[in-house]
Coordinates of C-alpha atoms in Angstrom, one line a residue:
M16 CA 48.7 -2.4 4.2
K17 CA 44.9 -2.1 4.6
P18 CA 43.0 -5.3 3.8
A19 CA 41.9 -5.2 0.1
E20 CA 38.4 -6.3 0.8
K21 CA 37.9 -3.1 2.9
L22 CA 39.2 -0.7 0.2
N23 CA 36.6 -1.3 -2.4
T24 CA 33.4 -1.2 -0.3
C25 CA 31.8 1.6 1.6
A26 CA 30.3 0.6 4.9
L27 CA 26.8 2.0 5.1
I28 CA 26.0 1.9 8.9
G29 CA 22.6 2.5 10.5
I30 CA 22.5 4.6 13.7
L31 CA 19.8 5.8 16.0
D32 CA 19.8 8.5 18.7
D33 CA 21.4 6.3 21.3
G34 CA 24.5 6.8 19.2
W35 CA 27.6 4.8 19.8
D36 CA 26.1 2.7 22.6
G37 CA 23.4 1.4 20.2
L38 CA 25.9 0.3 17.5
S39 CA 26.9 -3.3 17.0
A40 CA 30.5 -4.4 17.6
A41 CA 31.0 -4.8 13.8
A42 CA 29.7 -1.3 13.1
R43 CA 32.0 0.2 15.8
R44 CA 35.0 -1.5 14.3
R45 CA 34.2 -0.2 10.8
L46 CA 33.8 3.3 12.0
A47 CA 36.9 3.2 14.2
R48 CA 39.1 2.0 11.2
A49 CA 37.6 4.4 8.7
D50 CA 39.6 7.2 7.2
L51 CA 36.6 9.1 5.9
I52 CA 33.0 9.1 7.3
F53 CA 30.0 10.7 5.5
G54 CA 26.8 11.6 7.2
A55 CA 24.4 14.3 8.2
G56 CA 25.7 16.8 10.7
R57 CA 23.4 15.6 13.4
T58 CA 24.4 11.9 13.1
L59 CA 28.1 12.7 12.8
E60 CA 28.0 14.4 16.2
L61 CA 26.8 11.1 17.6
I62 CA 30.1 9.4 16.8
R63 CA 32.6 12.3 16.7
E64 CA 34.2 11.6 20.2
H65 CA 34.4 7.8 19.5
V66 CA 36.5 7.8 16.3
P67 CA 40.2 8.7 16.0
A68 CA 41.0 12.4 15.7
S69 CA 42.6 11.7 12.3
T70 CA 39.3 10.5 10.8
T71 CA 37.7 13.0 8.4
L72 CA 34.0 13.6 9.1
K73 CA 32.2 15.0 6.0
D74 CA 28.7 16.5 6.3
M75 CA 26.6 15.6 3.2
K76 CA 24.0 18.4 3.7
G77 CA 23.1 19.9 0.4
A78 CA 25.6 17.6 -1.5
L79 CA 23.8 14.3 -1.8
T80 CA 24.2 14.0 -5.5
Q81 CA 28.0 14.6 -5.3
T82 CA 28.5 12.1 -2.5
P83 CA 28.8 8.9 -4.7
A84 CA 31.6 10.5 -6.7
W85 CA 33.4 11.5 -3.5
I86 CA 33.1 8.0 -2.2
E87 CA 34.5 6.5 -5.4
A88 CA 37.4 8.9 -5.4
A89 CA 38.3 8.2 -1.8
M90 CA 38.1 4.4 -2.3
G91 CA 40.2 4.8 -5.5
A92 CA 42.8 6.6 -3.4
G93 CA 43.0 3.6 -1.0
Q94 CA 40.9 5.1 1.9
R95 CA 38.5 3.2 4.1
V96 CA 35.1 4.9 3.7
A97 CA 32.0 4.7 5.8
M98 CA 28.7 6.4 5.8
I99 CA 26.2 6.7 8.7
A100 CA 22.4 7.0 8.2
T101 CA 19.4 6.9 10.4
G102 CA 18.0 3.5 11.3
D103 CA 17.9 0.9 8.5
P104 CA 19.2 2.6 5.3
L105 CA 17.2 0.1 3.2
C106 CA 13.8 1.4 4.6
H107 CA 13.1 4.7 3.0
G108 CA 16.7 5.5 3.4
I109 CA 19.8 6.2 1.3
A110 CA 20.9 2.7 0.5
G111 CA 18.9 2.4 -2.7
F112 CA 20.3 5.6 -4.0
L113 CA 23.8 4.7 -3.2
A114 CA 23.6 1.2 -4.6
G115 CA 22.2 2.7 -7.8
K116 CA 25.1 5.1 -8.2
L117 CA 28.0 2.9 -7.0
G118 CA 26.7 -0.6 -7.7
A119 CA 25.4 -2.9 -4.9
G120 CA 28.7 -4.6 -4.7
K121 CA 30.4 -1.4 -3.6
I122 CA 28.5 -1.0 -0.4
E123 CA 28.2 -3.2 2.7
I124 CA 25.1 -2.5 4.8
L125 CA 25.1 -2.8 8.6
P126 CA 21.6 -1.7 9.6
A127 CA 20.2 -0.5 12.9
P128 CA 16.5 -1.0 13.8
T129 CA 14.3 1.6 12.1
T130 CA 12.5 4.1 14.3
L131 CA 9.3 2.4 13.2
Q132 CA 10.5 -0.8 14.8
L133 CA 11.2 1.0 18.0
A134 CA 7.9 2.7 17.9
F135 CA 6.0 -0.6 17.5
A136 CA 8.0 -2.1 20.4
R137 CA 7.1 0.9 22.6
F138 CA 3.4 0.5 21.7
R139 CA 3.7 -3.3 22.0
K140 CA 2.1 -3.8 18.6
P141 CA 3.1 -6.4 15.9
W142 CA 4.0 -4.8 12.6
Q143 CA 4.5 -7.6 10.1
D144 CA 1.3 -6.6 8.2
V145 CA 1.9 -2.8 8.3
K146 CA 2.2 -0.6 5.2
I147 CA 5.2 1.7 5.5
V148 CA 5.1 5.1 3.9
S149 CA 7.2 8.3 4.1
C150 CA 5.8 11.8 4.0
H151 CA 9.1 13.3 5.0
S152 CA 9.0 15.6 2.0
A153 CA 8.7 19.3 1.2
D154 CA 5.8 21.3 2.7
A155 CA 2.8 20.9 0.3
G156 CA 0.3 22.6 2.6
E157 CA -2.8 21.2 4.2
W158 CA -4.6 18.3 2.6
A159 CA -7.7 19.4 0.5
V160 CA -10.5 17.5 -1.2
G161 CA -9.4 16.6 -4.7
A162 CA -5.7 16.9 -4.0
T163 CA -3.6 15.5 -6.8
P164 CA -0.6 13.1 -6.7
D165 CA 2.0 15.9 -6.4
H166 CA 0.7 16.7 -2.9
G167 CA 3.2 15.8 -0.1
L168 CA 0.6 13.7 1.7
Y169 CA -0.9 12.0 -1.3
Q170 CA 1.0 8.7 -1.0
A171 CA 0.2 8.6 2.8
M172 CA -3.5 9.2 2.2
R173 CA -3.6 6.5 -0.5
A174 CA -1.9 4.0 1.8
I175 CA -4.4 4.8 4.6
A176 CA -7.3 4.3 2.2
R177 CA -6.0 0.8 1.2
H178 CA -4.5 -0.5 4.4
P179 CA -5.9 -0.7 8.0
Q180 CA -2.4 -0.2 9.5
V181 CA 0.0 2.4 8.1
A182 CA 3.3 3.5 9.7
L183 CA 4.6 6.8 8.6
F184 CA 8.0 8.6 8.6
T185 CA 7.0 12.2 9.2
G186 CA 8.7 15.5 8.7
P187 CA 8.7 19.0 10.3
D188 CA 6.0 20.2 7.9
N189 CA 4.0 17.1 7.2
N190 CA 3.7 16.3 10.9
P191 CA 1.2 14.2 13.0
A192 CA -1.2 17.1 13.5
R193 CA -1.4 17.8 9.8
L194 CA -1.9 14.1 9.1
A195 CA -4.8 14.1 11.6
R196 CA -6.4 17.1 9.9
A197 CA -6.0 15.4 6.5
L198 CA -7.9 12.4 7.9
L199 CA -10.7 14.6 9.1
T200 CA -10.9 16.3 5.7
A201 CA -11.0 12.9 4.0
G202 CA -14.0 11.9 6.1
Y203 CA -12.3 9.6 8.7
G204 CA -13.7 9.9 12.2
D205 CA -13.3 8.2 15.5
G206 CA -12.8 4.8 13.8
V207 CA -9.2 5.8 13.2
R208 CA -6.5 6.0 15.8
L209 CA -3.1 7.7 15.7
S210 CA -0.1 6.7 17.9
V211 CA 2.8 9.0 17.8
A212 CA 6.3 8.2 19.1
S213 CA 8.5 11.3 19.5
R214 CA 12.3 11.6 20.1
L215 CA 12.9 7.9 20.4
L216 CA 16.0 7.0 22.5
L217 CA 16.5 10.6 23.6
P218 CA 16.1 11.6 27.3
D219 CA 12.8 13.4 26.6
E220 CA 11.3 10.5 24.6
A221 CA 7.5 10.8 24.5
L222 CA 4.7 8.5 23.5
F223 CA 1.1 9.5 22.5
P224 CA -0.9 6.3 22.0
D225 CA -4.4 5.9 20.5
L226 CA -5.4 9.4 19.7
T227 CA -8.5 10.3 17.7
P228 CA -7.9 12.5 14.6
A229 CA -9.8 15.3 16.3
A230 CA -7.6 15.2 19.3
A231 CA -4.3 14.9 17.4
A232 CA -5.3 17.7 14.9
T233 CA -4.6 20.4 17.4
M234 CA -1.6 18.9 19.3
E235 CA 2.0 19.8 19.0
F236 CA 4.4 16.8 18.9
P237 CA 8.1 17.0 19.5
D238 CA 10.4 16.3 16.5
P239 CA 11.5 13.9 15.3
N240 CA 8.6 11.5 15.4
V241 CA 6.9 8.6 13.6
V242 CA 3.2 7.8 13.4
L243 CA 1.1 4.6 13.4
I244 CA -2.4 5.0 11.9
E245 CA -4.9 2.2 12.6
R246 CA -8.4 1.9 11.4
A247 CA -11.1 -0.8 11.4
P248 CA -11.1 -2.6 8.0
D249 CA -13.8 -1.2 5.7
A250 CA -17.1 -2.9 5.6
R251 CA -17.3 -5.2 2.7
Q252 CA -17.8 -3.0 -0.4
P253 CA -17.4 -3.9 -4.0
A254 CA -14.7 -2.3 -6.1
F255 CA -17.4 -1.5 -8.6
G256 CA -21.1 -2.4 -9.1
L257 CA -22.6 -0.2 -6.5
E258 CA -26.4 0.1 -6.8
D259 CA -27.6 3.3 -8.5
L260 CA -29.5 4.4 -5.4
E261 CA -26.3 4.2 -3.3
Y262 CA -25.2 7.4 -5.1
I263 CA -26.4 10.8 -4.2
Q264 CA -28.2 12.1 -7.4
R265 CA -29.8 15.2 -8.6
T266 CA -33.4 15.6 -7.5
P267 CA -36.2 15.7 -8.5
E268 CA -34.6 14.2 -11.6
K269 CA -33.2 11.1 -10.0
G270 CA -31.6 8.6 -12.3
L271 CA -29.3 11.0 -14.3
I272 CA -26.3 8.8 -13.7
T273 CA -24.7 6.0 -15.7
K274 CA -26.8 3.0 -14.8
Q275 CA -25.2 0.0 -13.1
E276 CA -25.5 -2.2 -16.2
A277 CA -23.9 0.4 -18.5
R278 CA -21.4 1.3 -15.9
A279 CA -20.2 -2.3 -15.5
V280 CA -19.7 -2.8 -19.3
S281 CA -18.1 0.6 -19.7
L282 CA -15.6 0.0 -16.9
A283 CA -14.8 -3.4 -18.4
K284 CA -14.2 -1.7 -21.8
L285 CA -11.8 0.8 -20.1
R286 CA -9.5 -2.1 -19.0
L287 CA -8.1 -0.2 -16.1
A288 CA -4.7 -1.1 -14.7
A289 CA -4.1 -0.5 -11.0
N290 CA -2.0 2.6 -11.7
A291 CA -4.2 4.0 -14.5
V292 CA -4.6 7.8 -15.1
V293 CA -8.3 8.2 -16.0
W294 CA -10.3 11.1 -17.4
D295 CA -14.1 11.2 -16.7
I296 CA -15.7 13.8 -18.9
G297 CA -19.3 14.7 -18.0
A298 CA -19.0 13.2 -14.6
G299 CA -22.6 13.6 -13.6
A300 CA -23.0 12.2 -10.0
G301 CA -19.5 10.6 -10.4
S302 CA -20.6 7.0 -10.6
V303 CA -18.1 5.9 -13.4
G304 CA -15.2 8.0 -12.2
L305 CA -15.5 7.0 -8.6
E306 CA -15.7 3.3 -9.4
A307 CA -12.7 3.8 -11.8
A308 CA -10.8 5.3 -8.8
R309 CA -11.4 2.1 -6.8
L310 CA -10.4 -0.1 -9.7
A311 CA -7.2 1.9 -10.1
P312 CA -6.1 2.3 -6.5
L313 CA -2.5 3.3 -7.5
G314 CA -3.7 5.7 -10.1
H315 CA -5.8 8.9 -10.2
V316 CA -9.1 10.0 -11.8
W317 CA -9.5 13.6 -13.1
A318 CA -13.2 14.4 -13.7
I319 CA -15.1 17.4 -15.1
E320 CA -18.7 18.3 -14.8
K321 CA -20.5 21.5 -16.1
N322 CA -23.6 21.2 -14.0
A323 CA -23.1 22.7 -10.5
G324 CA -25.7 20.4 -8.9
D325 CA -24.2 17.3 -10.4
A326 CA -20.7 18.4 -9.5
A327 CA -21.7 18.9 -5.9
N328 CA -23.2 15.4 -5.9
A329 CA -20.1 13.9 -7.3
R330 CA -18.0 15.6 -4.6
A331 CA -20.5 14.4 -1.9
N332 CA -20.3 10.8 -3.3
A333 CA -16.4 10.9 -3.2
A334 CA -16.6 12.0 0.4
R335 CA -19.2 9.4 1.2
F336 CA -17.0 6.6 -0.1
R337 CA -13.8 8.2 1.1
I338 CA -12.2 8.2 -2.3
T339 CA -9.0 10.3 -2.3
N340 CA -7.5 9.5 -5.7
Y341 CA -10.2 11.7 -7.4
T342 CA -10.1 15.3 -8.6
L343 CA -13.2 17.0 -9.8
V344 CA -13.3 20.4 -11.5
E345 CA -16.5 22.2 -12.4
G346 CA -16.5 23.4 -16.0
K347 CA -17.2 22.4 -19.6
A348 CA -14.7 20.3 -21.5
P349 CA -12.3 20.8 -23.2
A350 CA -11.5 23.5 -20.6
H351 CA -9.0 22.3 -18.0
L352 CA -8.0 19.2 -19.9
D353 CA -4.7 20.9 -20.9
T354 CA -3.7 20.9 -17.3
W355 CA -4.3 17.1 -16.8
P356 CA -1.6 14.4 -17.4
D357 CA -2.0 12.2 -20.5
P358 CA -4.6 9.5 -19.8
D359 CA -4.5 5.7 -20.0
A360 CA -8.3 5.7 -20.2
V361 CA -11.0 8.2 -20.9
F362 CA -14.7 7.9 -20.3
I363 CA -17.2 10.4 -21.9
G364 CA -20.6 10.3 -20.4
G365 CA -21.5 13.8 -21.6
S366 CA -19.9 16.2 -24.0
G367 CA -21.8 19.5 -23.8
G368 CA -21.9 19.7 -27.5
E369 CA -18.2 19.6 -28.1
L370 CA -18.0 15.9 -29.0
D371 CA -16.1 16.1 -32.3
E372 CA -13.4 18.4 -30.8
L373 CA -13.1 16.3 -27.7
I374 CA -12.6 13.1 -29.6
R375 CA -9.8 14.7 -31.7
L376 CA -8.2 16.1 -28.5
I377 CA -8.4 12.8 -26.6
L378 CA -7.0 10.7 -29.4
G379 CA -4.0 13.0 -29.5
R380 CA -3.4 12.7 -25.7
L381 CA -4.1 9.0 -25.0
K382 CA -1.0 7.0 -24.0
P383 CA -0.1 3.9 -26.1
Q384 CA -2.7 1.2 -25.6
G385 CA -5.0 3.8 -24.1
R386 CA -8.7 3.5 -24.4
L387 CA -11.6 5.9 -25.0
V388 CA -15.1 4.7 -24.0
M389 CA -18.2 6.7 -24.7
N390 CA -21.8 6.3 -23.8
F391 CA -24.7 7.7 -25.9
V392 CA -28.4 7.6 -25.7
T393 CA -29.1 9.6 -28.9
I394 CA -28.6 8.5 -32.5
E395 CA -27.2 11.9 -33.4
N396 CA -24.3 11.8 -30.8
L397 CA -23.6 8.2 -31.9
A398 CA -23.3 9.3 -35.5
T399 CA -21.1 12.3 -34.6
A400 CA -18.7 10.0 -32.6
I401 CA -18.4 7.4 -35.3
A402 CA -17.8 10.1 -37.9
A403 CA -15.1 11.7 -35.8
L404 CA -13.4 8.4 -35.1
A405 CA -13.5 7.5 -38.8
A406 CA -12.0 10.9 -39.8
A407 CA -9.2 10.3 -37.3
G408 CA -8.5 6.8 -38.7
A409 CA -9.3 5.1 -35.4
T410 CA -10.7 1.6 -35.1
W411 CA -13.8 1.3 -33.0
D412 CA -16.6 -1.0 -31.9
V413 CA -20.1 -0.4 -30.6
V414 CA -22.1 -2.3 -28.1
Q415 CA -25.8 -1.6 -27.9
L416 CA -26.9 -2.4 -24.3
Q417 CA -30.6 -2.9 -23.7
A418 CA -31.4 -3.9 -20.1
S419 CA -34.6 -4.5 -18.3
R420 CA -35.2 -4.6 -14.6
S421 CA -37.8 -6.5 -12.7
Q422 CA -40.6 -4.5 -11.0
P423 CA -43.4 -5.8 -8.8
I424 CA -46.9 -5.8 -10.2
L425 CA -49.5 -7.0 -7.7
D426 CA -48.1 -10.3 -6.3
M427 CA -46.0 -10.9 -9.4
H428 CA -43.2 -9.1 -11.3
R429 CA -42.8 -7.6 -14.7
L430 CA -39.7 -6.4 -16.7
A431 CA -39.4 -2.7 -17.2
A432 CA -37.1 -1.7 -20.0
Q433 CA -34.4 0.9 -19.5
N434 CA -33.4 3.3 -22.3
P435 CA -30.9 1.6 -24.7
V436 CA -27.3 2.8 -24.5
W437 CA -24.6 2.7 -27.2
I438 CA -21.2 2.0 -25.7
V439 CA -18.4 3.0 -28.2
T440 CA -14.9 1.9 -27.6
T441 CA -11.6 2.8 -29.4
H442 CA -8.1 2.1 -28.3
L443 CA -4.6 3.0 -29.5
E444 CA -2.0 0.5 -30.4
S445 CA 1.4 0.4 -28.9
S446 CA 3.8 2.9 -30.4

C-alpha cells in the first residue's frame, strides 16, 4: 500500500540542465517512486533514463490548462504524481498556476536554483536587491517610442526605468539583442551594461559580461539565456515639480505649457494612484502628462496634442526624461479616445473647441472614483465647463490660482504676476 501522504499531493520538482545529477536526494526519491510525471518534453528527457520503465512520462506541451484536471484524476485513482519544471517553480514558474487550480495543500514544492541565481553566481554579483522580470512572452516586435502596456517588453522596460538592477528571463523572440535595441530606443546609453548568461550548465555554456547596449544590439546569443541589466542610479530628480525651463517648449512662443504652480495643484487634484491610467488632453509640451507618468510608475499615460510642434516637443521631453509609460498621438480630441482604456484620471489643458462634447464623453468613461481636472485661462471656457458639468449632474469645485514670481529690478526684486488660472475638478463616486 502506498503511503497516504504521498497519494494526495503532487510533487512539483525544479530541475536545471544538469538534469538528474543536479537534483537533491529527496527529489530523486520522489521521481523514482512516481507512477506519472508531467513536464515539458525537453525536461522529461533529462530524467527518462533514471526513472523506472513503468513510469508514465506525459508531455504538457499545448495542454497546460488541462493538466490540473489530469493530476487530480491520477491522484484520485491512487497514483503517485510528480511534475518537473525549470529552476524554482515559484519564480515566474508554474507553481502559482498549479496552486490556484489544485489548492496549495495539494502540491509539495522541491525547488532547484533559478537560472538567474546561477547567472549571478557566474558573474559573481550579489542579487538580493535585484528586480526580477520575465519577457518570455509572445513576439511583440521591436520596442518603439510610445509603446503601450500590451507590448511584450513593456514590463521589462518599466522595471529598468524604476530599478538600477534588473534580471530578466528572456525568450527566443524577446532576446538580449532586442532588449539592447529597446534600451537604445528609450535613450539609454553607455551608462547601462548587459550581462548575458547562455546555456547554463550545458557543455557549451557561454557568458557575455558587461556589454554596452550598442554592442549587444547586434550580437547573437545562444538560447536559452538570461540577462542582467545594470545602470547607475538616476541623478536626483523630483517625481514632479520640474522647472518650466527644464522642458523643451515651442519657440519663439516660450511659456505655452502648464506652469509649475498650476501643474503642482492640478496633479494634486488628480490624486494619482501608482497604477493609474491617465489621459492628457491638449498635452502641449507634455509637462502635466510626463509628471503624471512619474507619479504613476505602474500605470500609463495616454496623451493627445493637435499642434505638430507641441507634439514634437512632448515627444522630445519624454525622451529627455526617459519616460516609457507614455503614449502620445497627434490629433484633435475626441479622435483616438475610443481606442484608449477607461481612465482613472483625466487632465484637460486644451480642448480645441470641443469642450462640451469632451466633458460628456469623459464622464461616461471615467472609472469609479475617477477624477477630471481642467485648466482654463478664459472666462468663456470656464463657463462652458461648468455648464456641461451641471448638465451632467456632476459635482465640481473651482480653484482660482494667481501666482506671482520674483524678478530682479536693479539690485532688488519685484513680483511679476502670472495669468490667473481656474482649476476645475470633478470626481465620480464609487459605483
